XYZ file of C-alpha atoms in Angstrom:
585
model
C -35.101 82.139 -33.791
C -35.877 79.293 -35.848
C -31.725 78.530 -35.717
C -31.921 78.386 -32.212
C -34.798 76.082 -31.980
C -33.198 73.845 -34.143
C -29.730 73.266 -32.345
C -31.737 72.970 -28.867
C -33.561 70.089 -30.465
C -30.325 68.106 -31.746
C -28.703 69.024 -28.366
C -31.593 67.465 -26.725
C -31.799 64.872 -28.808
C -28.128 63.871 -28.700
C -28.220 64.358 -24.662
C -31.234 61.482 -24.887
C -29.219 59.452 -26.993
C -26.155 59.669 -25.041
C -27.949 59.098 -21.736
C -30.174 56.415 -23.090
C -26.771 54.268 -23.202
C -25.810 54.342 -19.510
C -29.497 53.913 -18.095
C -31.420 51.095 -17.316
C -35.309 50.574 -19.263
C -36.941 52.381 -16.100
C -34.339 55.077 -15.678
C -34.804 55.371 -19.523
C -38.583 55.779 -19.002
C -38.667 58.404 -16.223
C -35.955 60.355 -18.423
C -38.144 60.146 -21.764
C -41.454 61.169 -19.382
C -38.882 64.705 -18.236
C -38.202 64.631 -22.206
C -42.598 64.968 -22.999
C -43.399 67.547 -20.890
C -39.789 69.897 -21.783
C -41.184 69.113 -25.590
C -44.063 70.976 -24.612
C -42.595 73.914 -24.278
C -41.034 73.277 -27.189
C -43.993 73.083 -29.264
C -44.774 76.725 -28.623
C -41.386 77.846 -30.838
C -41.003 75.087 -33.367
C -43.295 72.451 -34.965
C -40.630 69.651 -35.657
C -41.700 66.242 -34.116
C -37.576 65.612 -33.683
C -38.441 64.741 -29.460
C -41.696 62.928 -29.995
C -40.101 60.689 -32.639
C -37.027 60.294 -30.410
C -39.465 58.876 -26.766
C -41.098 56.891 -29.463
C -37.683 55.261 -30.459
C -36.228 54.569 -26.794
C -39.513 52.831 -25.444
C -39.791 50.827 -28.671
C -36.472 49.708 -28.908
C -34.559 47.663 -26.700
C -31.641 46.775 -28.174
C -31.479 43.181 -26.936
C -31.064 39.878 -28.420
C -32.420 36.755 -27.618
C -31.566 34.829 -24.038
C -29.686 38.304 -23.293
C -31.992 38.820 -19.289
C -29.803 42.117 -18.316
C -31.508 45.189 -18.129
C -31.087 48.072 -21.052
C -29.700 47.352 -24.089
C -26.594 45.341 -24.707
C -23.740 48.854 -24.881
C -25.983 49.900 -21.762
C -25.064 46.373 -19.996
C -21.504 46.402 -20.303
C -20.740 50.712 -19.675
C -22.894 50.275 -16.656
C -20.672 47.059 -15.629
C -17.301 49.351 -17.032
C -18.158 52.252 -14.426
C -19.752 50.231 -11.930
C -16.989 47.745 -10.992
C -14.354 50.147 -11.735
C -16.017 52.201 -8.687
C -16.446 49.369 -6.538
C -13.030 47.900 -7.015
C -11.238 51.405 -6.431
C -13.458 51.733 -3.231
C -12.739 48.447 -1.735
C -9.245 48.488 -2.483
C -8.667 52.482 -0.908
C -10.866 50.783 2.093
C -8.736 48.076 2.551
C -5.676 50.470 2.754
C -7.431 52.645 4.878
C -9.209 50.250 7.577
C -5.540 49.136 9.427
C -4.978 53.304 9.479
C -8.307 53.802 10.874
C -7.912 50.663 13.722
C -4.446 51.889 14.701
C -5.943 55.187 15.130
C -3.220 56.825 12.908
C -5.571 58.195 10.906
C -6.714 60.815 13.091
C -3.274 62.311 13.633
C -1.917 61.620 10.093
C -5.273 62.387 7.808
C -2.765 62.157 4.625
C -3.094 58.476 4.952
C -6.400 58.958 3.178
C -4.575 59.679 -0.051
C -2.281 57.056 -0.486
C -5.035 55.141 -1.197
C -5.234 56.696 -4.653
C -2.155 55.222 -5.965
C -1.822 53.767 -9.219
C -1.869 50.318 -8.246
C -5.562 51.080 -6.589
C -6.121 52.490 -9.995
C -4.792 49.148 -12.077
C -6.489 46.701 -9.668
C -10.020 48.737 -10.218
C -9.663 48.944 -14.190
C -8.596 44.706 -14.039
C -11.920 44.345 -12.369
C -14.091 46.397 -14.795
C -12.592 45.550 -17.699
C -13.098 41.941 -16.949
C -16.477 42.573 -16.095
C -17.238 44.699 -18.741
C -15.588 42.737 -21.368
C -17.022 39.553 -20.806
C -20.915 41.133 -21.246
C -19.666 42.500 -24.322
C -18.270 39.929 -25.852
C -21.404 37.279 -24.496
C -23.742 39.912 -26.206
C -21.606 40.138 -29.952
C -21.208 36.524 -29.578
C -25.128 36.330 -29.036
C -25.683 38.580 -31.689
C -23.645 36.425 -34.309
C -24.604 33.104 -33.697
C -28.317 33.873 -32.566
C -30.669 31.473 -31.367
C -29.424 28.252 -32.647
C -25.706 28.907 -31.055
C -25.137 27.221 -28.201
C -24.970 29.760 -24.967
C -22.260 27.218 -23.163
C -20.146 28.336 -26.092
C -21.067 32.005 -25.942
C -20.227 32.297 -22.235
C -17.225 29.662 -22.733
C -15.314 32.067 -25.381
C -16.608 35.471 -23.852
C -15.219 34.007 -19.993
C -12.046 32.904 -21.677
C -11.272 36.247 -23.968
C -12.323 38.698 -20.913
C -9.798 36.887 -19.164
C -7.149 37.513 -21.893
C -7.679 41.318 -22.259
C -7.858 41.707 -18.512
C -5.025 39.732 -17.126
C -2.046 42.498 -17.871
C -4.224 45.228 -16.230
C -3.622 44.659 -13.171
C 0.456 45.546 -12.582
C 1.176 43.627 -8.988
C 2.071 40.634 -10.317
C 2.191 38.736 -6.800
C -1.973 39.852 -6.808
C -2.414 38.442 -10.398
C -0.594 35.564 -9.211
C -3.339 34.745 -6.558
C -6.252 35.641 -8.214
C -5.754 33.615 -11.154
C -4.600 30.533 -8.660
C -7.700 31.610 -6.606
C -9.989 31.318 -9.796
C -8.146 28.087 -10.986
C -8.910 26.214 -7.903
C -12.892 27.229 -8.338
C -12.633 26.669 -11.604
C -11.444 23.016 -11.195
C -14.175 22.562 -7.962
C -16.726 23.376 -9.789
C -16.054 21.626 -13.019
C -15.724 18.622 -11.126
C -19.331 19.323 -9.317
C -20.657 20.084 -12.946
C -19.195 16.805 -14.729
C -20.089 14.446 -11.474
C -23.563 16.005 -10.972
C -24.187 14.951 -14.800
C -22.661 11.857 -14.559
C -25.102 10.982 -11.369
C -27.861 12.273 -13.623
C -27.175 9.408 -16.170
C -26.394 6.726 -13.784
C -29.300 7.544 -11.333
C -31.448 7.503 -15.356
C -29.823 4.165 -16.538
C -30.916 2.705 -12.682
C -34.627 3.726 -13.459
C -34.779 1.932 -16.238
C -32.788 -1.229 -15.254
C -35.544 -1.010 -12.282
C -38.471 -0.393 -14.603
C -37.388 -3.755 -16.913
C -36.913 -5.664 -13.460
C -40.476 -4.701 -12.319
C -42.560 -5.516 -15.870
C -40.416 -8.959 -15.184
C -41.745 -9.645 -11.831
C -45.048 -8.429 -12.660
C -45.414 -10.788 -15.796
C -43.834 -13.756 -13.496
C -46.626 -13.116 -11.102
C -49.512 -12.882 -13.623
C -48.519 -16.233 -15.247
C -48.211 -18.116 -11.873
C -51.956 -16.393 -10.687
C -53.486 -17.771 -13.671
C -51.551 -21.219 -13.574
C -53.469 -21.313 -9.580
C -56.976 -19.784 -10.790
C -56.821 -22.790 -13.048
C -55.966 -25.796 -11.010
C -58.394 -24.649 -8.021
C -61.355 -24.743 -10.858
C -60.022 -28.020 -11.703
C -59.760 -29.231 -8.138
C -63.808 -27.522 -8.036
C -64.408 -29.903 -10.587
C -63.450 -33.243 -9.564
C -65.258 -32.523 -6.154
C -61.935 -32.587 -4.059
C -61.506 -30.762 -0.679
C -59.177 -28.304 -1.671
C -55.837 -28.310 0.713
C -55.204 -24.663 0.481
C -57.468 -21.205 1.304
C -57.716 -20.622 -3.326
C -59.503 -17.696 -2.729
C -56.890 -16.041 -0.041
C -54.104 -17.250 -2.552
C -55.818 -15.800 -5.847
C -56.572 -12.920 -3.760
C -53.078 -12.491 -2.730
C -51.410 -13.389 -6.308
C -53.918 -10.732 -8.204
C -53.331 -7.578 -5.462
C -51.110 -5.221 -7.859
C -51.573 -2.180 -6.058
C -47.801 -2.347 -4.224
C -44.741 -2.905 -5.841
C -42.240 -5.583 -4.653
C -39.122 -3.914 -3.096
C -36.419 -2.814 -5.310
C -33.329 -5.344 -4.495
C -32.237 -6.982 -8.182
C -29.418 -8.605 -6.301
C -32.319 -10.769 -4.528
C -34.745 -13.067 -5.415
C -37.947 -10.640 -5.474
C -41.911 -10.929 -5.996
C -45.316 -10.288 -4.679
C -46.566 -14.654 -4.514
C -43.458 -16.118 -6.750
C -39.972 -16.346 -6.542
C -37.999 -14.970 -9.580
C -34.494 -15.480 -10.238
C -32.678 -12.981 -11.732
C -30.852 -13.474 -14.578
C -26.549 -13.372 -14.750
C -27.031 -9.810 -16.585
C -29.673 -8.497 -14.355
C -27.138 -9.225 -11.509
C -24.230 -7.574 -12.856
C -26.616 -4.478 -13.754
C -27.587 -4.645 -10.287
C -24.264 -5.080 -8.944
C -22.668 -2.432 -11.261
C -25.690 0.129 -9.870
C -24.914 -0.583 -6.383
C -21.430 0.550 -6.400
C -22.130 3.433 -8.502
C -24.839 4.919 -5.929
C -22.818 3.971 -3.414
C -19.895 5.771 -4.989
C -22.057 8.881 -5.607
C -23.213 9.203 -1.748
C -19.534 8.441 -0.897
C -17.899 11.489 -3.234
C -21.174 13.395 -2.170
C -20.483 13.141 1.819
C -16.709 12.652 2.334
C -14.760 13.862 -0.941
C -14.848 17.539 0.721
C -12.661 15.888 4.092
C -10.573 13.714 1.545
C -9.848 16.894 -0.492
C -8.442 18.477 2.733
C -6.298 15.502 4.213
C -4.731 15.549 0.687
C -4.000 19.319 0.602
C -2.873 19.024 4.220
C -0.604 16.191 3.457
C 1.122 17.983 0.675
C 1.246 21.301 2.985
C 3.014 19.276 5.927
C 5.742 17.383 3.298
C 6.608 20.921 1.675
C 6.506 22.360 5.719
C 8.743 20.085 7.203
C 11.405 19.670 3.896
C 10.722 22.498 1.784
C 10.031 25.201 4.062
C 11.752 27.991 1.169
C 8.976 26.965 -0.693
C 6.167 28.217 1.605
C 4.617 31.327 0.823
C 6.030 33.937 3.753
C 2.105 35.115 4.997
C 1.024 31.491 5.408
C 4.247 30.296 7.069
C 3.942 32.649 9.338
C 0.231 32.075 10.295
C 1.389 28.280 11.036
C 4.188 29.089 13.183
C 2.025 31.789 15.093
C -0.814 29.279 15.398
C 1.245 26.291 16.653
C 3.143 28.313 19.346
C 6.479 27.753 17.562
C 6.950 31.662 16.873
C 7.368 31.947 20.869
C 9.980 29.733 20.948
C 11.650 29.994 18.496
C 11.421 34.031 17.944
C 12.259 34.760 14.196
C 13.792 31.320 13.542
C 11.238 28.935 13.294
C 12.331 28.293 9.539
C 15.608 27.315 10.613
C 13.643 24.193 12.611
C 12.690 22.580 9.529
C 15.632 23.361 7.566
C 17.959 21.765 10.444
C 15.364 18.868 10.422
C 15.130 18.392 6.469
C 19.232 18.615 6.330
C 19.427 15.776 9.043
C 16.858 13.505 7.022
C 18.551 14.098 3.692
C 22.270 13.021 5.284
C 20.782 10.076 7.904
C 20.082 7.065 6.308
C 18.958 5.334 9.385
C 16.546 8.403 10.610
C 17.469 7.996 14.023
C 18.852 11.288 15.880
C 19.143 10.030 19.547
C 20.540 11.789 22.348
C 23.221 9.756 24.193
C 22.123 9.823 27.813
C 23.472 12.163 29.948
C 24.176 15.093 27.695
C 21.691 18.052 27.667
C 19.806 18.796 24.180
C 21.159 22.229 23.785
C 24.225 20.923 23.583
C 23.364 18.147 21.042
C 21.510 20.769 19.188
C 24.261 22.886 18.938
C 25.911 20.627 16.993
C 23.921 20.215 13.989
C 23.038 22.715 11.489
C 21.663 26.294 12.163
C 22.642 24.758 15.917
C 24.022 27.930 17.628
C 21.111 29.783 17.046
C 18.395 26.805 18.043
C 20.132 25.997 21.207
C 19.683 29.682 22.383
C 15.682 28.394 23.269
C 16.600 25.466 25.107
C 17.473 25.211 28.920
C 20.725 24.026 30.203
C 19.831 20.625 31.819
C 16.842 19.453 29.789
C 17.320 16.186 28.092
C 15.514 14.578 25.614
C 15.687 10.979 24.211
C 15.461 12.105 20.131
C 16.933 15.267 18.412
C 13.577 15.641 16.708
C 11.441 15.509 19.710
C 13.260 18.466 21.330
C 13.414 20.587 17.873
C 9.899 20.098 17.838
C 8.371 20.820 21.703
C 11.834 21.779 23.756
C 10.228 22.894 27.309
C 9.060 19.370 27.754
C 10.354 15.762 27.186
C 7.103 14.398 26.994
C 5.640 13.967 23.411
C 2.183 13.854 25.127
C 2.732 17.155 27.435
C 4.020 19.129 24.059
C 0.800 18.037 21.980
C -1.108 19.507 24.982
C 0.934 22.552 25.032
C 0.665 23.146 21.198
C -3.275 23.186 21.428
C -3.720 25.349 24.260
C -1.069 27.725 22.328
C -2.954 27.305 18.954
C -6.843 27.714 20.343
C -6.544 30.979 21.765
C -4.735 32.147 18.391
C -7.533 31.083 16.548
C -10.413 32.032 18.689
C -8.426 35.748 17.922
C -9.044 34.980 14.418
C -12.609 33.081 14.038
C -14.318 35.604 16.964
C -13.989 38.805 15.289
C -15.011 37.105 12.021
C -18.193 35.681 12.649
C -19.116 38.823 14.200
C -18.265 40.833 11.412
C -20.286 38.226 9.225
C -23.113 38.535 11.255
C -23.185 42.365 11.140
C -22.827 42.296 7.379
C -25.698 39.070 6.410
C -28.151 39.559 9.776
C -28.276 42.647 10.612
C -31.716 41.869 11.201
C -31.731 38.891 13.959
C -29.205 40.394 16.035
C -31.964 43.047 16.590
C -34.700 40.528 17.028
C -32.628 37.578 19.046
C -29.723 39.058 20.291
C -28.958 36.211 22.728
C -29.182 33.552 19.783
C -26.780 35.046 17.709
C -24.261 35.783 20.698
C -24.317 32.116 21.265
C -24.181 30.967 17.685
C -21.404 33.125 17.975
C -19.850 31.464 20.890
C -20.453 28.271 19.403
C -18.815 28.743 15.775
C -16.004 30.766 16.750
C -14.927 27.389 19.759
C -15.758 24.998 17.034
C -13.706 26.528 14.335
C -10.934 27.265 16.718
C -10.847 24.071 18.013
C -10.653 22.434 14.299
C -7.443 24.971 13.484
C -5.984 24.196 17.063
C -5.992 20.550 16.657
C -5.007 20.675 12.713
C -1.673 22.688 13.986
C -0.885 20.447 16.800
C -1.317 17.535 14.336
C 0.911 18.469 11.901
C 3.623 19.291 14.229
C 3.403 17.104 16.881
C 1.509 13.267 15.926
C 4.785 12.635 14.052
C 6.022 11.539 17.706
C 3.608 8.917 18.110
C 5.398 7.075 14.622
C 8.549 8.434 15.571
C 8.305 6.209 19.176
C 6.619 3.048 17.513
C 9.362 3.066 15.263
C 12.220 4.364 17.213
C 13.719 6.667 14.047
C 12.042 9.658 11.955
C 10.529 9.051 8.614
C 8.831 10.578 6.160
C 6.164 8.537 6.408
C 5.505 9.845 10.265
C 5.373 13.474 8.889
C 2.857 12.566 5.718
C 1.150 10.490 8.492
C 0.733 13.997 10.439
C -0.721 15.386 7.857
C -3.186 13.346 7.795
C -4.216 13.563 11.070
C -4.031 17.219 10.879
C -6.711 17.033 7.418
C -8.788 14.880 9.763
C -9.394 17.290 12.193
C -11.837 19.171 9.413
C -14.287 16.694 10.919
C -14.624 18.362 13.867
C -16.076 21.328 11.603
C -19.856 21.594 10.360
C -20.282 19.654 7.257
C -21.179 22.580 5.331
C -17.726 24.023 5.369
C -15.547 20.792 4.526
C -15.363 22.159 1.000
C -14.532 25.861 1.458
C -11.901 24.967 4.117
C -10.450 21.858 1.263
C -10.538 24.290 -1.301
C -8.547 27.179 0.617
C -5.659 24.392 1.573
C -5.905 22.837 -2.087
C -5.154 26.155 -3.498
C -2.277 26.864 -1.120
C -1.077 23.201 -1.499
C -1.471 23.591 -5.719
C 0.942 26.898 -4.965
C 3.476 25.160 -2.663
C 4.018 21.490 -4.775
C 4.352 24.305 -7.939
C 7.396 25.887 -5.858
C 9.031 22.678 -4.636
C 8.672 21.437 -8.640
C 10.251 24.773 -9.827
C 13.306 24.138 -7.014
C 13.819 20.477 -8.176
C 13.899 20.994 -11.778
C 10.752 19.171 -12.661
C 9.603 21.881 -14.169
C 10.041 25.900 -14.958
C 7.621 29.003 -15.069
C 5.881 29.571 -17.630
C 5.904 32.696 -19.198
C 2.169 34.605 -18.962
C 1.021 31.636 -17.333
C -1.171 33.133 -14.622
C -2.610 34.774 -17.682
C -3.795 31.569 -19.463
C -4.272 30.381 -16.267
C -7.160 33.055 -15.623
C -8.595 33.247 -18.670
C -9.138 29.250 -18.598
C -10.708 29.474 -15.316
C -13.002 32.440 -16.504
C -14.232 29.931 -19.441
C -15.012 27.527 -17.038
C -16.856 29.510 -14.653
C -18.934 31.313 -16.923
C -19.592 29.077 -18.833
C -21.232 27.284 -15.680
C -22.738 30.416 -14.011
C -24.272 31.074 -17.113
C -26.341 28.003 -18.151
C -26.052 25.978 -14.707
C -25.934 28.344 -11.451
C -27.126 26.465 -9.607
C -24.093 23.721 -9.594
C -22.652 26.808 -7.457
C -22.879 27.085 -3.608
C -25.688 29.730 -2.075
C -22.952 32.012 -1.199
C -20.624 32.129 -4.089
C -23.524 32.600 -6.579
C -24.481 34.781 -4.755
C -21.379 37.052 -4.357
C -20.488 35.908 -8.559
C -24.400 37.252 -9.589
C -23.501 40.446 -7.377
C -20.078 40.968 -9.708
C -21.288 39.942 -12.994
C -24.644 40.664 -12.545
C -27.508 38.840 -15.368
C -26.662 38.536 -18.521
């Protein structure tokens, strides 16, 4: 009997143990409460105090270390993030697979679809994600534990962000999905350390301005002291000598002595409350030198998010137009369905640019015009990829450039074929945006679509025309302003295409302000892919081998390393979704 009682108690005992690692503190607690009253009964066949000791042990100790603000100890914090994100990944990935089944209604006459979704790559993708996960909470905790209090938690998060990254990276075995999350990372890496540094950098400017401003007041206040006294003293001597004073002394002393408001804060002008006070040469350049910087700040603070975009949209246009090889397929394709091109030109809208990029590299005059009286099919069919472009255009249509009819062949009219590309591209996109924002809506505010439905259907309304129009006019743009250069200057350049580009970044205006930035960053990180192609195909440089993997653990350093001592340099949303992931740590 007494055997018996003795290897329930170390089962029990190990069981707590074991379960104490994968448990939260208040899971912990309502396990230890189950483990008091099953000790009870206990008591009645053995008087060891093995269970009491062990509830005494798990509410006493914690098993964290300074700054650490997850809950349970530090092994609990990263099995729970292991088993957690494993199950989350596998789940979202076997959903995404699932979903197109499910809409194309497949699934309910082939229910083995379900199970391809537990494939091995499902399987790699979820044990990337928890490994990463888990292995950077590890690794912050040891690193805590080491270095303890005096060690610098930029550094902890820094090296656990960059190693996670390094034991995670060969996980995952599609190397095209490495490939674009680690370019996906890089590009918020290198948004938000630029956020972080400028932020800081305004910090000490908008510091060294307070105290260039604080020197320039205690000037002008000591100026108008000095000249208050100088006036308190000639009106007594006026007093004296029994003159009729010329001025009001008591309205001026009055006026030179009020110090309850401050002169306005102008260095670059003479400024004071009674007395004029010249600035002095290096007061003026401070005050010049401060200018520019705040008004370089609000610049970079309101427009860098729309210059960011006309950049990446720029660089997307020049690699469109004369590197089209070098485009990744999916986005190619969502550009030539958006701008109408796909209809006419079924399945050969690549050859367009190629035939165009050809013609530019052998011309070295840029003009491709039409002599009059011959039909552009037939032209067209003379130049490369010819016999299969002419195919879209009609017998007796005649256009005055080669590149005009490549570019909108149902019309000669440049102005008539920007109008047709937007009424092409905005129903495209209102396809695209409409379903979106209601699928954001149903997932965020759940709540005011019960309260306001009518609201929300027109906020609705209202984003999905808004965004639609911004990706409607950004196509047309890009494909179709070169024509205004191309009849100023009577002859394609490549100038007139990086001009479109820029025009087609500018239409982000049209957008709310608040999503400049997330639509810059998406281009900059497909631009940053396509100038990496077109520098592979010219020789400028080669791949490098594991790259994507020192790529993401780089970008890991970066971004923990900011999430973890300044989140709030991160948008709303994507601390939001980042806390969600990697929880507190």
């Amino acid at each position: 009997m007494e055997n018996t009682t003795q290897l329930v108690n170390v089962f029990v005992e190990g069981l707590a143990r074991l379960t104490s690692y994968a448990l939260t503190d208040k899971e912990k607690e309502a396990v230890v409460h189950g483990f008091h009253k099953f000790h009870e009964r206990l008591e009645r066949m053995s008087s060891t105090s093995s269970l009491r000791q062990l509830a005494i042990e798990s509410q006493n100790q914690s098993g964290k270390v300074p700054r650490c603000q997850h809950e349970g100890t530090c092994m609990q914090n990263a099995i729970r993030g292991l088993l957690r994100t494993f199950l989350v990944g596998f789940g979202v990935k076997w959903g995404l697979e699932a979903v197109p089944h499910l809409i194309s209604l497949r699934l309910f006459t082939r229910p083995s679809l379900l199970l391809r979704g537990f494939s091995r790559d499902t399987t790699s993708f979820a044990s990337f994600l928890a490994v990463l996960v888990s292995s950077y909470k590890a690794i912050l905790c040891t690193m805590r534990h080491i270095r303890g209090e005096k060690g610098s938690d930029y550094t902890n998060s820094l090296v656990a962000g960059m190693l996670a990254g390094l034991i995670s990276a060969k996980l995952d075995r599609s190397t095209s999905r490495r490939n674009a999350i680690s370019l996906y990372l890089f590009s918020r890496a290198l948004q938000y350390g630029t956020v972080w540094v400028f932020e800081r950098w305004a910090s000490r400017q908008q510091t060294e301005d307070d105290k260039l401003r604080s020197r320039w007041m205690k000037r002008a206040h000591s100026v108008d002291v000095v000249s208050a006294t100088r006036r308190k003293l000639e009106r007594e001597a006026v007093e004296e000598a029994g003159v009729e004073p010329r001025v009001n002394w008591d309205a001026e002393w009055n006026a030179d002595t009020k110090m309850d408001t401050e002169p306005e804060w102008n260095p670059q002008t003479t400024i004071s409350w009674s007395t004029t006070v010249e600035p002095s040469l290096e007061t003026k350049r401070e005050a010049r030198r401060s200018h520019f910087v705040r008004s370089a700040i609000h610049w970079a603070r309101s427009y860098a998010p729309a210059a960011l975009m006309t950049f990446s949209v720029t660089v997307i246009t020049y690699v469109l137009v004369f590197h089209v090889e070098s485009m990744p397929t999916g986005y190619a394709h969502l550009l030539f369905k958006s701008s109408g091109f796909d209809a006419l030109y079924p399945g050969k809208v690549a050859l367009v640019f190629k035939a165009v990029a050809q013609k530019m590299a052998e011309s070295t005059t840029g003009k491709f015009t039409i002599p009059d009286g011959m039909p552009t099919k037939q032209f067209v069919s003379q130049i490369p990829f010819g016999d299969t472009l002419a195919k879209s255009f009609d017998d007796h249509i005649h256009h005055n450039t080669l590149t005009c009819g490549l570019f909108h062949p149902s019309t000669t009219s440049c102005a008539l074929g920007m109008a047709n590309s937007f009424s092409r591209g905005f129903p495209f996109a209102m396809k695209m945006y409409v379903p979106l924002n209601i699928a954001v809506q149903l997932m965020f505010k759940r709540g005011i679509i019960l309260k306001d439905p009518m609201s929300v259907l027109l906020k609705i309304i209202k984003s999905s025309t808004r965004s639609s129009a911004f990706f409607a006019l950004m196509s047309m743009a890009i494909l179709q302003a070169p024509c205004i250069f191309r009849n100023m200057l009577g002859r394609d350049t490549v100038l007139g295409y990086i001009a479109g580009g820029i025009f087609g970044g500018l239409a982000v205006l049209t957008e709310v302000r608040s999503r400049h930035i997330e639509l810059g960053m998406y281009c900059f990180l497909r631009a940053l892919q396509m100038a990496w192609n077109v520098g592979i195909k010219k020789g400028m440089w080669s791949n490098v081998r594991h790259g994507e993997v020192m790529m993401l653990s780089a970008s890991m350093a970066v971004l923990m390393s900011i999430f973890q001592n300044d989140p709030t340099t991160f948008t709303l949303t994507y601390r939001s979704i980042i806390t969600r992931v990697f929880g507190k740590n």
